[in-house]
Coordinates of C-alpha atoms (C1' of nucleotides) in Angstrom, one line a residue:
Chain A
M1 CA -12.8 10.9 -14.9
D2 CA -11.7 14.3 -16.1
A3 CA -11.1 15.8 -12.7
L4 CA -9.6 14.5 -9.6
H5 CA -12.0 12.8 -7.3
L6 CA -11.0 11.2 -4.0
Y7 CA -12.7 9.1 -1.4
N8 CA -13.3 11.2 1.7
T9 CA -13.6 9.0 4.8
L10 CA -15.5 11.8 6.5
S11 CA -18.4 11.6 4.0
G12 CA -17.9 8.0 3.0
K13 CA -18.1 9.1 -0.7
K14 CA -15.9 10.0 -3.6
E15 CA -15.8 13.7 -3.9
K16 CA -14.5 16.1 -6.5
F17 CA -11.3 17.5 -5.2
E18 CA -11.3 21.3 -4.8
A19 CA -8.4 22.9 -3.2
I20 CA -9.2 25.4 -0.5
K21 CA -6.8 27.9 -1.9
P22 CA -5.5 26.8 -5.3
P23 CA -2.9 26.3 -6.4
F24 CA -1.8 25.4 -2.9
V25 CA -2.6 22.2 -1.2
G26 CA -1.9 21.3 2.4
L27 CA -1.2 17.6 2.9
Y28 CA -0.7 16.2 6.4
V29 CA 0.2 12.5 7.0
C30 CA 0.6 10.8 10.3
G31 CA 4.1 9.5 10.4
P32 CA 5.7 6.8 12.5
T33 CA 6.4 6.4 16.1
V34 CA 10.1 5.9 16.1
Y35 CA 10.7 3.3 18.7
S36 CA 11.6 0.4 16.4
N37 CA 12.4 -0.3 12.7
V38 CA 9.7 0.5 10.2
H39 CA 8.2 -2.7 8.9
L40 CA 6.7 -3.2 5.5
G41 CA 3.2 -2.5 6.5
N42 CA 4.2 1.0 7.8
C43 CA 6.0 1.5 4.5
R44 CA 2.9 0.8 2.5
T45 CA 1.0 3.7 3.9
F46 CA 3.8 6.1 3.2
I47 CA 4.2 4.8 -0.3
S48 CA 0.4 5.3 -0.8
F49 CA 0.6 8.9 0.3
D50 CA 3.8 9.4 -1.8
L51 CA 1.7 8.4 -4.8
I52 CA -1.0 10.9 -3.8
N53 CA 1.6 13.7 -3.2
R54 CA 3.3 13.0 -6.5
Y55 CA 0.0 13.0 -8.5
L56 CA -1.1 16.3 -6.9
R57 CA 2.1 17.8 -7.9
Y58 CA 1.7 16.4 -11.4
L59 CA -1.6 18.2 -11.6
G60 CA 0.1 21.4 -10.9
Y61 CA -0.7 21.9 -7.3
Q62 CA 1.8 23.5 -5.0
V63 CA 1.8 20.9 -2.2
R64 CA 3.1 21.5 1.2
Y65 CA 3.5 18.0 2.5
V66 CA 3.9 17.7 6.3
R67 CA 4.6 14.3 7.9
N68 CA 5.3 14.2 11.6
I69 CA 7.6 12.0 13.6
T70 CA 6.2 10.8 16.9
D71 CA 9.1 10.8 19.3
A72 CA 7.2 11.2 22.6
G73 CA 3.8 10.9 24.2
H74 CA 2.7 7.6 22.9
L75 CA 1.1 5.7 25.7
E76 CA 1.9 2.1 25.6
N77 CA -0.8 0.5 27.7
D78 CA -3.8 1.6 29.7
A79 CA -3.3 5.2 30.6
E80 CA -3.2 4.5 34.3
V81 CA -0.2 2.3 34.2
G82 CA 0.9 3.8 30.9
E83 CA 4.4 4.3 29.9
D84 CA 5.8 6.2 27.1
K85 CA 6.8 3.9 24.2
I86 CA 10.0 5.7 23.6
S87 CA 11.1 5.8 27.3
K88 CA 10.2 2.2 27.8
K89 CA 12.5 1.1 25.0
A90 CA 15.2 3.4 26.3
R91 CA 15.2 2.0 29.7
L92 CA 15.3 -1.5 28.4
E93 CA 18.4 -0.8 26.5
S94 CA 19.8 1.7 28.9
L95 CA 19.9 4.3 26.3
E96 CA 19.0 7.9 26.3
P97 CA 15.4 8.3 24.8
M98 CA 16.6 10.7 22.1
Q99 CA 19.2 8.1 21.1
I100 CA 16.3 5.7 20.4
V101 CA 14.6 8.4 18.5
Q102 CA 17.6 9.2 16.4
T103 CA 18.4 5.6 15.6
Y104 CA 14.9 4.8 14.3
S105 CA 14.4 8.2 12.6
I106 CA 17.4 7.5 10.6
D107 CA 16.2 4.0 9.7
F108 CA 12.8 5.4 8.7
R109 CA 14.2 8.1 6.5
D110 CA 16.6 5.7 4.9
K111 CA 13.8 3.3 4.1
M112 CA 11.7 6.0 2.7
E113 CA 14.5 7.0 0.4
V114 CA 15.2 3.4 -0.7
F115 CA 11.5 3.2 -1.7
N116 CA 11.9 6.4 -3.6
T117 CA 9.3 8.4 -1.7
L118 CA 9.7 12.1 -1.9
P119 CA 10.6 13.6 1.4
P120 CA 8.0 15.7 3.2
D121 CA 8.5 19.5 3.0
I122 CA 8.2 19.7 6.8
E123 CA 8.9 16.8 9.2
P124 CA 8.1 18.1 12.6
T125 CA 8.5 16.2 15.9
A126 CA 6.3 16.0 18.9
T127 CA 9.2 16.9 21.3
G128 CA 9.9 20.0 19.2
H129 CA 6.4 21.2 19.9
I130 CA 5.8 20.8 23.6
V131 CA 5.2 24.5 24.1
E132 CA 2.5 24.6 21.4
Q133 CA 0.9 21.5 22.9
I134 CA 0.8 23.1 26.3
D135 CA -0.8 26.2 24.8
I136 CA -3.6 24.3 23.1
I137 CA -4.3 22.3 26.3
K138 CA -4.7 25.6 28.1
D139 CA -7.0 26.8 25.3
I140 CA -9.2 23.7 25.5
M141 CA -9.3 24.0 29.3
D142 CA -10.4 27.6 29.0
K143 CA -13.2 26.5 26.8
G144 CA -14.3 24.1 29.5
L145 CA -13.7 21.0 27.4
A146 CA -10.8 19.6 29.4
Y147 CA -10.2 19.0 33.1
E148 CA -7.1 18.5 35.3
I149 CA -6.8 15.6 37.8
N150 CA -3.7 14.8 39.7
G151 CA -1.4 16.6 37.3
S152 CA -2.9 15.1 34.2
V153 CA -5.3 16.7 31.8
Y154 CA -8.1 14.9 30.0
F155 CA -10.4 15.9 27.2
D156 CA -14.0 15.8 28.3
V157 CA -15.6 13.8 25.5
L158 CA -19.2 13.9 27.0
K159 CA -19.1 17.6 27.4
Y160 CA -17.8 18.0 23.8
S161 CA -20.6 15.8 22.6
E162 CA -23.2 18.1 23.9
T163 CA -22.5 20.5 21.0
D164 CA -20.3 18.4 18.6
N165 CA -20.2 15.0 17.2
Y166 CA -17.5 12.9 18.6
G167 CA -17.6 10.0 16.2
I168 CA -18.1 12.0 13.1
L169 CA -15.2 10.3 11.3
S170 CA -15.3 6.8 12.6
G171 CA -19.1 6.4 13.1
R172 CA -18.7 5.6 16.7
K173 CA -21.5 6.3 19.1
I174 CA -20.7 7.6 22.6
D175 CA -23.2 5.2 24.2
E176 CA -21.7 2.2 22.5
L177 CA -18.2 3.3 23.4
L178 CA -19.2 3.7 27.0
S179 CA -20.9 0.4 27.3
G180 CA -18.3 -1.4 25.2
S181 CA -15.3 -0.1 27.0
R182 CA -13.3 -2.3 29.2
A183 CA -13.5 0.0 32.1
L184 CA -12.2 -2.3 34.8
D185 CA -8.5 -2.4 34.3
G186 CA -6.9 -0.1 36.9
Q187 CA -10.0 2.0 37.1
D188 CA -8.5 5.4 36.5
E189 CA -9.0 9.0 37.3
K190 CA -10.8 9.9 34.1
K191 CA -14.4 11.1 34.5
N192 CA -15.5 8.8 31.7
A193 CA -13.8 5.9 30.0
V194 CA -14.1 7.6 26.6
D195 CA -12.1 10.7 27.8
F196 CA -8.5 10.8 26.5
A197 CA -5.3 12.3 27.8
L198 CA -4.0 15.6 26.6
W199 CA -1.3 15.7 29.2
K200 CA -0.1 12.9 31.5
K201 CA 1.7 13.4 34.7
A202 CA 5.1 11.7 34.7
S203 CA 5.7 9.1 37.4
P204 CA 9.0 9.5 39.3
S205 CA 10.7 6.8 37.1
H206 CA 9.4 8.3 33.8
I207 CA 12.4 9.7 32.0
M208 CA 10.7 11.7 29.3
R209 CA 9.3 14.7 31.1
W210 CA 8.6 18.4 30.6
N211 CA 7.5 21.2 32.9
S212 CA 3.9 22.3 32.5
P213 CA 1.3 24.3 34.4
W214 CA 0.2 20.9 35.8
G215 CA 3.6 19.7 36.9
E216 CA 6.1 17.5 35.1
G217 CA 4.6 15.3 32.5
F218 CA 4.4 14.5 28.8
P219 CA 1.8 15.2 26.1
G220 CA -0.9 12.8 25.0
W221 CA -0.5 11.1 21.7
H222 CA -3.3 12.7 19.7
L223 CA -2.3 16.3 20.5
E224 CA 0.8 16.6 18.5
C225 CA -0.9 16.1 15.1
S226 CA -3.6 18.7 16.0
V227 CA -0.9 21.1 16.9
M228 CA 1.6 20.5 14.1
S229 CA -1.0 20.3 11.3
T230 CA -2.5 23.6 12.2
K231 CA 0.8 25.2 12.9
Y232 CA 2.2 24.4 9.5
L233 CA -0.9 24.2 7.3
G234 CA -3.4 26.5 9.0
E235 CA -6.6 26.0 10.9
S236 CA -8.2 24.8 7.7
F237 CA -6.3 22.6 5.3
D238 CA -7.0 20.2 2.4
I239 CA -5.9 16.7 3.1
H240 CA -5.1 14.7 6.1
G241 CA -4.0 11.1 5.7
G242 CA -2.9 8.1 7.6
G243 CA -3.3 4.4 8.1
M244 CA -6.8 3.0 8.4
D245 CA -5.9 1.9 12.0
L246 CA -5.5 5.5 13.0
K247 CA -9.1 6.4 12.2
F248 CA -10.2 5.7 15.7
P249 CA -9.3 6.9 18.1
H250 CA -6.4 9.0 16.9
H251 CA -8.0 10.9 14.1
E252 CA -11.3 11.2 15.9
C253 CA -9.5 12.8 18.8
E254 CA -7.6 15.1 16.5
I255 CA -10.9 16.4 15.1
A256 CA -12.3 17.0 18.6
Q257 CA -9.2 18.8 19.7
N258 CA -9.1 21.1 16.7
K259 CA -12.8 21.8 17.0
A260 CA -12.5 22.5 20.7
A261 CA -9.5 24.8 20.3
N262 CA -10.2 26.6 17.1
G263 CA -13.9 26.0 16.5
T264 CA -13.2 24.6 13.1
H265 CA -13.0 21.1 11.7
A266 CA -9.6 21.6 10.3
V267 CA -9.6 19.0 7.5
K268 CA -11.5 19.0 4.3
Y269 CA -10.6 15.6 3.0
W270 CA -9.7 12.6 5.2
L271 CA -7.9 9.8 3.4
H272 CA -7.0 6.5 4.9
G273 CA -4.7 3.9 3.5
N274 CA -5.4 0.2 4.0
M275 CA -3.3 -2.4 5.7
L276 CA -0.8 -4.8 4.3
T277 CA -1.7 -8.3 5.3
F278 CA 0.1 -11.5 5.6
E279 CA -1.9 -14.6 5.0
G280 CA -5.0 -12.5 5.5
T281 CA -4.0 -10.9 8.8
K282 CA -2.8 -7.4 9.4
M283 CA 1.0 -7.2 9.4
S284 CA 2.0 -5.9 12.8
K285 CA 4.8 -6.1 15.2
S286 CA 2.8 -7.4 18.0
L287 CA 1.5 -10.3 16.0
G288 CA 5.0 -11.2 15.0
N289 CA 4.1 -11.4 11.3
S290 CA 5.9 -8.3 10.2
I291 CA 8.7 -8.2 7.8
L292 CA 11.4 -5.5 7.7
P293 CA 12.4 -3.9 4.4
N294 CA 16.0 -5.1 4.7
E295 CA 14.8 -8.7 5.2
L296 CA 12.7 -8.4 2.1
F297 CA 15.5 -6.9 0.0
S298 CA 18.0 -9.6 1.0
G299 CA 15.5 -12.5 1.2
D300 CA 16.9 -13.2 4.7
H301 CA 13.6 -14.2 6.3
K302 CA 12.2 -17.5 7.0
L303 CA 9.0 -16.7 5.0
L304 CA 10.9 -15.6 1.9
N305 CA 12.3 -17.6 -0.9
K306 CA 14.5 -14.8 -2.3
G307 CA 15.2 -11.1 -2.1
F308 CA 13.3 -8.4 -4.0
D309 CA 14.4 -5.1 -5.3
P310 CA 12.8 -2.1 -3.5
M311 CA 11.3 -0.9 -6.8
V312 CA 9.7 -4.3 -7.3
V313 CA 8.2 -4.0 -3.8
R314 CA 6.9 -0.5 -4.6
F315 CA 5.4 -1.7 -7.8
F316 CA 3.8 -4.6 -6.0
M317 CA 2.1 -2.2 -3.6
L318 CA 1.0 0.1 -6.4
Q319 CA -0.7 -2.8 -8.2
A320 CA -3.3 -2.7 -5.4
H321 CA -5.5 0.3 -4.7
Y322 CA -4.5 2.2 -1.6
R323 CA -7.9 1.7 0.1
S324 CA -7.8 -2.1 -0.3
T325 CA -6.0 -4.5 1.9
L326 CA -3.0 -6.1 0.1
D327 CA -1.9 -9.6 0.8
F328 CA 1.8 -10.2 0.9
S329 CA 3.3 -13.5 -0.4
N330 CA 6.3 -14.8 -2.2
E331 CA 4.2 -15.7 -5.2
A332 CA 2.6 -12.3 -5.5
L333 CA 6.0 -10.6 -5.2
E334 CA 7.5 -12.8 -7.9
A335 CA 4.6 -12.1 -10.2
S336 CA 5.1 -8.3 -9.7
E337 CA 8.8 -8.7 -10.3
K338 CA 8.2 -10.2 -13.7
G339 CA 5.6 -7.6 -14.6
F340 CA 7.8 -4.8 -13.4
Q341 CA 10.7 -5.9 -15.5
R342 CA 8.4 -6.2 -18.5
L343 CA 7.1 -2.7 -18.0
M344 CA 10.5 -1.2 -17.6
A345 CA 11.9 -3.1 -20.6
A346 CA 9.1 -1.7 -22.7
F347 CA 9.9 1.8 -21.5
E348 CA 13.5 1.2 -22.7
T349 CA 12.2 -0.2 -26.0
L350 CA 10.2 2.9 -26.6
H351 CA 13.3 5.0 -26.8
S352 CA 14.7 3.0 -29.6
L353 CA 11.6 2.5 -31.8
D354 CA 11.9 3.2 -35.5
V355 CA 9.5 5.9 -36.6
S356 CA 7.3 6.0 -39.6
D357 CA 5.1 8.6 -41.3
T358 CA 2.0 6.8 -40.0
S359 CA 1.1 5.8 -36.5
D360 CA -1.2 3.1 -35.3
I361 CA -0.9 4.5 -31.8
D362 CA -2.2 7.7 -30.3
S363 CA -0.5 9.1 -27.3
D364 CA -3.4 11.4 -26.3
S365 CA -5.7 8.6 -25.8
Y366 CA -3.3 6.9 -23.4
K367 CA -2.8 10.1 -21.6
S368 CA -6.5 10.5 -21.0
L369 CA -6.7 6.8 -19.9
F370 CA -3.8 7.3 -17.5
E371 CA -5.2 10.5 -16.0
G372 CA -8.6 9.1 -15.9
A373 CA -7.4 6.2 -13.7
M374 CA -5.5 8.5 -11.3
N375 CA -8.3 11.0 -11.2
D376 CA -10.6 8.2 -9.9
D377 CA -9.3 8.2 -6.3
F378 CA -5.7 7.5 -7.3
N379 CA -6.5 4.2 -8.9
S380 CA -2.9 3.0 -9.7
P381 CA -3.9 -0.6 -10.5
I382 CA -6.0 0.7 -13.3
L383 CA -3.3 3.0 -14.4
I384 CA -0.9 0.1 -14.5
S385 CA -3.3 -2.1 -16.5
H386 CA -3.5 0.7 -19.1
M387 CA 0.3 0.8 -19.1
F388 CA 0.4 -2.8 -20.0
D389 CA -1.8 -2.2 -22.9
L390 CA 0.7 0.4 -24.0
V391 CA 3.5 -2.1 -23.4
K392 CA 1.8 -4.5 -25.8
A393 CA 1.5 -1.7 -28.4
I394 CA 5.2 -0.7 -28.0
N395 CA 6.3 -4.2 -28.5
S396 CA 4.2 -4.6 -31.6
V397 CA 5.9 -1.6 -33.1
A398 CA 9.3 -3.0 -32.2
D399 CA 8.1 -6.2 -33.8
G400 CA 7.2 -4.4 -37.0
R401 CA 3.6 -5.2 -36.8
M402 CA 2.5 -1.7 -36.0
T403 CA 3.9 1.8 -36.8
I404 CA 4.5 4.9 -34.8
N405 CA 5.4 8.4 -35.9
Q406 CA 7.9 10.8 -34.3
A407 CA 5.2 13.0 -32.7
T408 CA 3.5 10.0 -31.0
K409 CA 6.8 8.6 -30.0
D410 CA 7.8 11.8 -28.3
G411 CA 4.4 12.1 -26.7
L412 CA 4.5 8.6 -25.3
T413 CA 8.1 9.1 -24.1
E414 CA 7.0 12.1 -22.1
L415 CA 3.9 10.4 -20.9
M416 CA 5.7 7.4 -19.6
Q417 CA 8.3 9.6 -18.0
H418 CA 5.6 11.4 -16.1
F419 CA 3.6 8.4 -15.1
V420 CA 6.2 5.8 -14.5
V421 CA 8.9 7.9 -13.1
D422 CA 7.3 11.0 -11.7
I423 CA 4.0 9.7 -10.5
L424 CA 4.5 6.0 -9.7
G425 CA 8.0 6.8 -8.6
L426 CA 9.5 3.8 -10.3
T427 CA 13.1 3.7 -11.5
P428 CA 14.9 0.9 -13.2
S429 CA 16.2 -1.7 -10.8
K430 CA 19.7 -1.2 -9.5
Q431 CA 20.8 -4.7 -9.7
G432 CA 24.5 -3.8 -9.9
D433 CA 25.0 -3.5 -6.2
G434 CA 23.2 -6.7 -5.5
A435 CA 25.3 -9.4 -3.8
A436 CA 23.2 -12.1 -5.6
L437 CA 24.2 -10.7 -8.9
I438 CA 27.9 -10.8 -8.0
D439 CA 27.6 -14.3 -6.8
G440 CA 26.0 -15.3 -10.1
L441 CA 28.6 -13.6 -12.1
M442 CA 31.4 -15.2 -10.2
D443 CA 29.9 -18.6 -10.7
V444 CA 29.9 -18.0 -14.5
I445 CA 33.5 -16.8 -14.4
I446 CA 34.7 -19.7 -12.3
D447 CA 32.9 -22.1 -14.6
V448 CA 34.5 -20.6 -17.7
R449 CA 37.9 -20.9 -16.0
N450 CA 37.3 -24.5 -15.0
R451 CA 36.5 -25.4 -18.5
S452 CA 39.7 -23.8 -19.8
R453 CA 41.6 -25.7 -17.2
L454 CA 40.1 -28.9 -18.3
N455 CA 41.2 -28.1 -21.9
K456 CA 44.6 -27.3 -20.4
D457 CA 44.2 -23.8 -21.7
W458 CA 46.3 -22.4 -19.0
A459 CA 46.8 -19.1 -20.6
T460 CA 43.1 -18.4 -20.3
S461 CA 42.7 -19.7 -16.8
D462 CA 45.7 -17.8 -15.5
A463 CA 44.6 -14.6 -17.2
I464 CA 41.2 -14.9 -15.5
R465 CA 42.9 -15.5 -12.2
D466 CA 45.3 -12.6 -12.6
Q467 CA 42.6 -10.2 -13.7
L468 CA 40.4 -11.2 -10.8
K469 CA 43.4 -10.6 -8.5
D470 CA 43.5 -7.1 -9.8
L471 CA 40.0 -6.7 -8.6
N472 CA 41.0 -8.0 -5.2
I473 CA 39.3 -11.3 -5.8
V474 CA 41.4 -14.3 -5.0
V475 CA 40.7 -17.7 -6.7
K476 CA 41.6 -20.7 -4.7
D477 CA 41.9 -24.1 -6.4
G478 CA 41.1 -27.0 -4.2
K479 CA 40.3 -30.7 -4.5
D480 CA 36.6 -29.9 -4.7
G481 CA 37.0 -27.2 -7.3
A482 CA 37.7 -23.5 -7.2
K483 CA 36.6 -21.1 -4.5
W484 CA 36.8 -17.4 -4.6
E485 CA 37.0 -14.7 -2.0
A486 CA 36.8 -11.0 -2.0
Q487 CA 39.7 -9.3 -0.2
Chain B
rG1 C1' -20.2 -8.8 22.4
rG2 C1' -20.6 -3.8 19.5
rU3 C1' -19.4 -1.0 14.9
rC4 C1' -17.7 -1.7 10.0
rU5 C1' -15.4 -3.8 5.6
rC6 C1' -14.7 -7.7 2.4
rG7 C1' -15.4 -12.6 0.0
rU8 C1' -13.5 -12.4 -8.1
rG9 C1' -10.4 -17.7 -12.3
rG10 C1' -3.9 -21.7 -9.8
rC11 C1' -1.8 -16.8 -7.2
rC12 C1' -2.0 -11.2 -6.7
rG13 C1' -5.6 -7.8 -7.9
rA14 C1' -9.3 -3.9 -10.7
rG15 C1' -14.3 -3.3 -11.9
rU16 C1' -19.4 -0.8 -14.2
rG17 C1' -26.4 -3.4 -13.7
rG18 C1' -26.1 -5.6 -20.0
rC19 C1' -20.3 -4.2 -23.9
rU20 C1' -16.6 -9.8 -20.4
rA21 C1' -9.2 -4.8 -16.3
rG22 C1' -4.2 -6.0 -15.8
rG23 C1' 0.1 -8.9 -13.9
rC24 C1' 2.2 -13.8 -12.8
rA25 C1' 1.5 -19.0 -13.7
rG26 C1' -0.7 -22.6 -17.5
rU27 C1' -1.4 -23.8 -22.8
rG28 C1' -0.3 -22.9 -28.1
rG29 C1' 3.0 -20.3 -31.3
rU30 C1' 7.3 -16.9 -33.2
rC31 C1' 12.4 -16.5 -32.6
rU32 C1' 16.7 -19.6 -31.5
rG33 C1' 22.5 -24.5 -33.1
rC34 C1' 20.2 -26.1 -28.1
rA35 C1' 18.3 -23.8 -23.9
rA36 C1' 16.8 -19.5 -21.5
rA37 C1' 15.0 -14.8 -22.3
rA38 C1' 11.9 -11.9 -25.2
rC39 C1' 7.5 -11.4 -28.1
rC40 C1' 2.4 -12.9 -30.0
rA41 C1' -2.1 -15.6 -29.0
rU42 C1' -5.2 -18.0 -25.6
rC43 C1' -8.1 -21.1 -21.5
rC44 C1' -9.9 -20.6 -16.5
rA45 C1' -14.1 -16.2 -12.3
rC46 C1' -17.1 -13.7 -9.7
rA47 C1' -18.5 -17.9 -1.6
rG48 C1' -23.7 -20.2 -1.2
rC49 C1' -29.1 -19.6 -1.4
rG50 C1' -33.2 -16.6 -2.4
rG51 C1' -35.3 -11.9 -4.3
rU52 C1' -35.6 -7.2 -7.6
rU53 C1' -34.8 -6.7 -13.0
rC54 C1' -35.9 -7.9 -19.8
rG55 C1' -30.9 -8.8 -17.8
rA56 C1' -26.7 -9.0 -12.0
rA57 C1' -20.2 -10.7 -10.2
rU58 C1' -22.2 -5.5 -9.9
rC59 C1' -28.8 -3.7 -6.1
rC60 C1' -31.7 -6.1 -1.7
rG61 C1' -32.2 -10.2 2.1
rC62 C1' -30.3 -14.4 4.5
rU63 C1' -26.4 -18.2 5.4
rC64 C1' -21.3 -19.4 5.6
rG65 C1' -16.3 -17.6 5.7
rA66 C1' -12.3 -13.8 6.4
rG67 C1' -10.6 -9.3 8.3
rA68 C1' -10.3 -4.4 10.7
rC69 C1' -11.5 -1.2 14.7
rC70 C1' -13.5 -0.9 19.9
rU71 C1' -6.2 -1.0 23.8
rC72 C1' -0.6 0.7 21.1
rC73 C1' -0.3 0.2 15.9
rA74 C1' 0.7 2.7 9.1

RNA sequence: GGUCUCGUGGCCGAGUGGCUAGGCAGUGGUCUGCAAAACCAUCCACAGCGGUUCGAAUCCGCUCGAGACCUCCA
């Protein structure tokens, strides 16, 4: 494709991308609820949108990337007996809620950096926008689309549906929602089961609470994204993304809130990333099949044979299309690891190729293949497959079976820099700080020393021991052989 | 139960109505003191049954199977 097309969940089709106000692009992505460590499935979504953000920038767009942090307002159970996710965790650990928020926000940002995702331009928090949320609630109430009961405010979905289409994004039908809802648990104060909370009254024991015109309480989950996206990107912006599991009800509610408050459907293109699965099932904390990034890096998890470099994990994820589910397994990771190393090795090889006057390779054709793949709804797997064709060509030149001229070499170097580093966000593995590598190196050193001792080559064995000592590594000879220890 | 998505070779994973992605593994080579690595070449597919078509993995129907959402979730 010669122009960027993307799959819009709203229309269910691939559409040509046309920015509302080029060269600017507003990109909003639903971020995490920071009540626990991000797991790998969470990371996948943000890596997917990192790819999208990076490619938009490569195309020359000036992107304003906004990704929120949900630090309040997330109802845990049924609304009636609901408790805020953050405050629940806080009470369990006797911590201040914002302490929880801080701990897991740091973890989140740290993992995003390790996976080499570009930070968002704005990272707003729900608690930082309570005032704006109250304002929009008042606005929606003024328009007659929300009602207050017992200090809580609910969005009137049926009323809204008289003039608008609740379900426009997810394809839900109000009737089906009403009949299918499990309306019995704790039969609540809402007029209809499909109504959702804009503001919840805080029970006496609830520790996260703010003053409002309706008494002390806390905002509903869907509201923050409506508020923060329009605040920072305007009442109409280009792209809104998030995980597939947020499509309903979260994004559906967002649309309704925006439409109710501003009269506009704020978002032009809705993009949804698919789930990371494990043995075919969605990875999620509640199912107990989630893996944390650190566990994957170190290999310290019962389901893992070994650890993997973050860049390998990123590459693994980019080998699948963002709208497809991706199944996680040791085997798949190991395959990606080998492929990643081969790709990066060829990238290195490219720099040192001898040039000729003639060239069997044409960099422009690769460029159009690469761009064509990405233009087709960010198809990174296809992009990578073309890259491996190029890998083959590079190796053939290195092998003397093909030739390349200086201009082509320069063109390919720039092309690979753009697509491997800038767009896919892949950097060479940093194996130097890996404990596994150190262990391996030490084994080699100890082995060499043992052999010199067997040969009674004491000069060598003592030199090794002394030099290690200088590095604060102590070698201890015992009956069962030598051991070492870092001081 | 309702809505929707998907079922591709040993594994992961793209895909267009006809021209057979890619990675890993396997196999055969090159290289190498040996081995490994690296590199080159190559085998294996489209859940099942019908239908549409000159032709379908790609369109339609059914069967079987898997998953997602309908409650918090990236």
